[in-house]
Coordinates of C-alpha atoms in Angstrom, one line a residue:
R1 CA 97.3 68.4 112.3
V2 CA 98.5 71.4 114.2
R3 CA 95.0 71.9 115.7
E4 CA 94.9 68.3 116.7
A5 CA 98.3 68.7 118.4
V6 CA 97.1 71.6 120.4
V7 CA 94.1 69.6 121.6
S8 CA 96.4 66.7 122.4
T9 CA 98.8 68.9 124.3
Q10 CA 96.0 70.5 126.3
S11 CA 94.7 67.2 127.4
T12 CA 98.0 65.5 128.2
G13 CA 100.1 68.5 129.3
S14 CA 103.0 67.4 127.2
S15 CA 105.1 69.6 125.0
G16 CA 107.3 69.1 121.9
I17 CA 106.5 66.8 119.0
N18 CA 104.2 63.8 119.2
A19 CA 106.4 61.4 117.3
E20 CA 103.8 58.7 117.1
Y21 CA 101.4 60.9 115.1
G22 CA 103.9 63.3 113.6
E23 CA 102.2 66.3 115.2
F24 CA 103.5 69.4 116.8
S25 CA 102.5 70.6 120.3
R26 CA 101.5 74.1 121.4
S27 CA 105.1 74.9 122.3
C28 CA 106.0 74.6 118.6
L29 CA 103.1 76.6 117.2
P30 CA 104.8 80.0 117.0
F31 CA 107.6 78.5 115.0
C32 CA 105.4 76.3 112.8
C33 CA 103.0 79.1 112.0
A34 CA 105.8 81.5 111.1
C35 CA 107.2 78.9 108.7
L36 CA 103.8 78.0 107.1
T37 CA 102.7 81.6 106.2
P38 CA 102.6 81.7 102.4
G39 CA 105.2 84.0 100.9
S40 CA 106.5 84.9 104.3
V41 CA 110.1 86.0 104.7
N42 CA 111.5 84.8 108.0
Q43 CA 113.6 87.9 108.7
S44 CA 114.8 86.7 112.2
K45 CA 116.7 83.8 110.5
M46 CA 118.2 85.8 107.6
S47 CA 121.9 86.2 107.3
A48 CA 123.2 89.0 105.1
K49 CA 126.7 87.5 105.4
S50 CA 125.5 84.2 103.9
G51 CA 123.5 86.2 101.4
A52 CA 126.7 88.1 100.2
K53 CA 128.2 84.7 99.4
I54 CA 125.1 83.7 97.4
F55 CA 125.1 87.0 95.6
K56 CA 128.7 86.6 94.6
Q57 CA 128.2 83.0 93.4
R58 CA 124.8 83.5 91.6
C59 CA 124.2 87.2 90.9
D60 CA 127.4 89.2 90.8
Q61 CA 128.2 88.3 87.1
C62 CA 125.0 90.2 86.0
H63 CA 124.3 92.7 88.7
T64 CA 126.0 95.4 90.9
V65 CA 124.6 96.8 94.2
E66 CA 126.6 99.9 95.0
A67 CA 125.3 103.4 94.5
G68 CA 126.3 104.6 91.0
G69 CA 127.3 101.1 90.0
K70 CA 127.1 100.2 86.3
H71 CA 124.6 98.1 84.7
K72 CA 125.9 94.7 83.5
T73 CA 123.7 92.1 81.7
G74 CA 121.2 93.0 84.5
P75 CA 120.5 96.3 86.1
N76 CA 122.3 97.8 89.0
L77 CA 120.2 97.0 92.1
N78 CA 120.9 100.0 94.2
G79 CA 117.7 101.3 95.6
L80 CA 115.9 98.1 94.8
I81 CA 113.6 97.8 97.9
G82 CA 110.6 100.1 97.3
S83 CA 111.3 100.5 93.6
K84 CA 109.0 99.4 90.8
T85 CA 109.9 96.7 88.2
G86 CA 111.5 97.8 85.0
Q87 CA 112.2 101.4 86.0
K88 CA 115.9 101.7 86.5
A89 CA 117.2 104.6 84.3
G90 CA 119.7 103.5 81.6
F91 CA 118.8 99.9 81.5
S92 CA 116.9 98.2 78.6
Y93 CA 114.1 96.2 80.2
T94 CA 111.7 93.8 78.5
D95 CA 108.1 95.0 78.2
A96 CA 107.2 92.2 80.7
N97 CA 109.4 93.8 83.3
K98 CA 108.1 97.3 82.6
S99 CA 104.5 96.3 82.7
K100 CA 104.6 94.0 85.7
G101 CA 104.0 97.0 88.0
I102 CA 105.0 95.5 91.3
T103 CA 107.0 97.2 94.0
W104 CA 110.1 95.3 95.2
T105 CA 109.8 94.2 98.8
P106 CA 111.3 91.3 100.7
E107 CA 108.1 89.4 100.0
T108 CA 107.9 90.1 96.3
L109 CA 111.6 89.3 96.0
D110 CA 111.0 85.9 97.7
V111 CA 108.4 84.9 95.1
Y112 CA 110.5 86.3 92.2
L113 CA 113.7 84.6 93.3
T114 CA 111.9 81.2 93.6
N115 CA 111.2 81.3 89.8
P116 CA 111.8 84.6 87.9
K117 CA 110.4 83.4 84.6
K118 CA 107.2 82.2 86.3
Y119 CA 106.7 85.4 88.2
I120 CA 107.5 87.7 85.2
P121 CA 106.8 85.7 82.1
G122 CA 108.8 87.2 79.2
T123 CA 111.7 88.4 81.4
K124 CA 115.1 88.1 79.8
M125 CA 116.7 87.1 83.1
V126 CA 118.2 83.7 82.6
F127 CA 118.6 82.9 86.3
A128 CA 116.6 79.7 87.2
G129 CA 115.9 80.8 90.7
L130 CA 116.8 79.7 94.3
K131 CA 114.7 76.7 95.4
K132 CA 115.9 76.7 99.0
K133 CA 114.0 79.1 101.2
K134 CA 117.0 79.7 103.5
D135 CA 119.1 80.8 100.4
R136 CA 116.4 83.2 99.3
D137 CA 116.0 84.6 102.8
D138 CA 119.8 85.2 103.1
L139 CA 120.1 86.7 99.7
I140 CA 117.2 89.0 100.4
A141 CA 118.8 90.1 103.7
Y142 CA 121.9 91.0 101.8
L143 CA 120.0 92.9 99.1
V144 CA 118.0 94.8 101.7
K145 CA 121.3 95.8 103.5
S146 CA 123.5 96.4 100.4
T147 CA 121.1 98.3 98.1
K148 CA 120.0 101.1 100.4

């Protein structure tokens, strides 16, 4: 449909959304393509401030983020970005977390935070995930900022 909208826009010179066909014009393409990229994290729309609220509501009971912070039910997340799964010293991880072998990036966190048990079957994390992309993006922005 996006390709059809570009053709339609080129022939008519119009811009915006073609409401009759539910298509987007060329002027919308940069925004549409950014949203449609699988697994993409839209960093320009992220809000660490909103992410801090989400962390406090959904994560704080099990995790800390500050350097030298203690492990709770879940590990301290300081140094998260760029680290491997299941490697934080002093925390007892499941074999599933230890053997997953991925490096935490905003992109891998996005997939994980959607459904942790699906991404790492056998994890002991009971968190069901964040279904809203905006919530995940904001939480990731907070984690990137607060776990350096």
